[in-house]
């Protein structure tokens, strides 16, 4: 297994916390509160399909269909 640098480890933890915050907001039907933490997590972890799907869901639920489609298509394109 590849060893992470301290900086990478901190970034991964920050992204994981932001993902958890965003997913919790979605669970509690607060999609507008999910967008910012999910975008923050994506800045740290841009290749995560889970993050892109969660952000797409939040965007769709807040009325940003165009942004949601962009996230969903990016997941499909990477598969």
CSV table of C-alpha atoms in Angstrom, one decimal:
chain,number,residue,atom,x,y,z
A,1,UNK,CA,0.0,0.0,0.0
A,2,UNK,CA,1.2,3.5,-0.8
A,3,UNK,CA,2.1,5.6,2.1
A,4,UNK,CA,0.4,9.0,2.2
A,5,UNK,CA,2.3,12.2,3.1
A,6,UNK,CA,1.2,14.2,6.0
A,7,UNK,CA,-0.3,16.8,3.7
A,8,UNK,CA,-2.2,14.1,1.8
A,9,UNK,CA,-3.4,12.5,5.0
A,10,UNK,CA,-4.7,15.9,6.3
A,11,UNK,CA,-6.5,16.6,3.0
A,12,UNK,CA,-8.1,13.1,3.0
A,13,UNK,CA,-9.4,13.6,6.5
A,14,UNK,CA,-10.7,17.0,5.7
A,15,UNK,CA,-12.5,15.6,2.6
A,16,UNK,CA,-13.9,12.7,4.6
A,17,UNK,CA,-15.3,15.1,7.2
A,18,UNK,CA,-16.8,17.3,4.5
A,19,UNK,CA,-18.3,14.3,2.8
A,20,UNK,CA,-19.9,13.1,6.1
A,21,UNK,CA,-21.3,16.6,6.7
A,22,UNK,CA,-22.8,16.8,3.1
A,23,UNK,CA,-24.3,13.3,3.3
A,24,UNK,CA,-25.8,14.1,6.7
A,25,UNK,CA,-27.4,17.2,5.3
A,26,UNK,CA,-28.8,15.2,2.4
A,27,UNK,CA,-30.1,12.5,4.8
A,28,UNK,CA,-31.9,15.2,6.8
A,29,UNK,CA,-33.4,16.7,3.6
A,30,UNK,CA,-31.3,19.8,3.7
A,31,UNK,CA,-29.7,19.7,0.3
A,32,UNK,CA,-28.8,23.4,0.3
A,33,UNK,CA,-26.6,22.8,3.4
A,34,UNK,CA,-25.0,19.9,1.6
A,35,UNK,CA,-23.6,21.8,-1.4
A,36,UNK,CA,-20.8,23.7,0.2
A,37,UNK,CA,-19.2,20.8,2.2
A,38,UNK,CA,-19.5,18.5,-0.8
A,39,UNK,CA,-17.8,21.1,-3.1
A,40,UNK,CA,-15.1,21.5,-0.4
A,41,UNK,CA,-14.5,17.8,-0.3
A,42,UNK,CA,-14.3,17.6,-4.1
A,43,UNK,CA,-11.6,20.2,-4.1
A,44,UNK,CA,-9.5,17.8,-2.0
A,45,UNK,CA,-10.7,14.6,-3.7
A,46,UNK,CA,-11.8,15.4,-7.3
A,47,UNK,CA,-11.8,11.9,-8.6
A,48,UNK,CA,-14.4,10.5,-6.1
A,49,UNK,CA,-17.5,9.2,-7.8
A,50,UNK,CA,-19.3,9.1,-4.4
A,51,UNK,CA,-18.7,12.8,-3.9
A,52,UNK,CA,-19.7,13.7,-7.4
A,53,UNK,CA,-22.9,11.7,-7.0
A,54,UNK,CA,-23.8,13.3,-3.7
A,55,UNK,CA,-23.1,16.7,-5.0
A,56,UNK,CA,-25.2,16.0,-8.1
A,57,UNK,CA,-28.0,14.9,-5.8
A,58,UNK,CA,-27.8,18.0,-3.7
A,59,UNK,CA,-27.7,20.2,-6.8
A,60,UNK,CA,-30.7,18.5,-8.3
A,61,UNK,CA,-32.7,18.9,-5.1
A,62,UNK,CA,-31.8,22.6,-4.9
A,63,UNK,CA,-33.0,23.2,-8.5
A,64,UNK,CA,-29.6,23.3,-10.3
A,65,UNK,CA,-30.4,20.6,-12.8
A,66,UNK,CA,-27.5,21.7,-15.1
A,67,UNK,CA,-24.9,21.4,-12.4
A,68,UNK,CA,-26.4,18.1,-11.3
A,69,UNK,CA,-26.2,16.7,-14.8
A,70,UNK,CA,-22.6,17.8,-15.1
A,71,UNK,CA,-21.7,15.9,-11.9
A,72,UNK,CA,-23.6,12.8,-13.0
A,73,UNK,CA,-22.0,12.8,-16.5
A,74,UNK,CA,-18.5,13.1,-15.0
A,75,UNK,CA,-19.1,10.0,-13.0
A,76,UNK,CA,-20.3,8.1,-16.0
A,77,UNK,CA,-17.4,9.3,-18.1
A,78,UNK,CA,-14.9,8.0,-15.6
A,79,UNK,CA,-16.4,4.6,-15.4
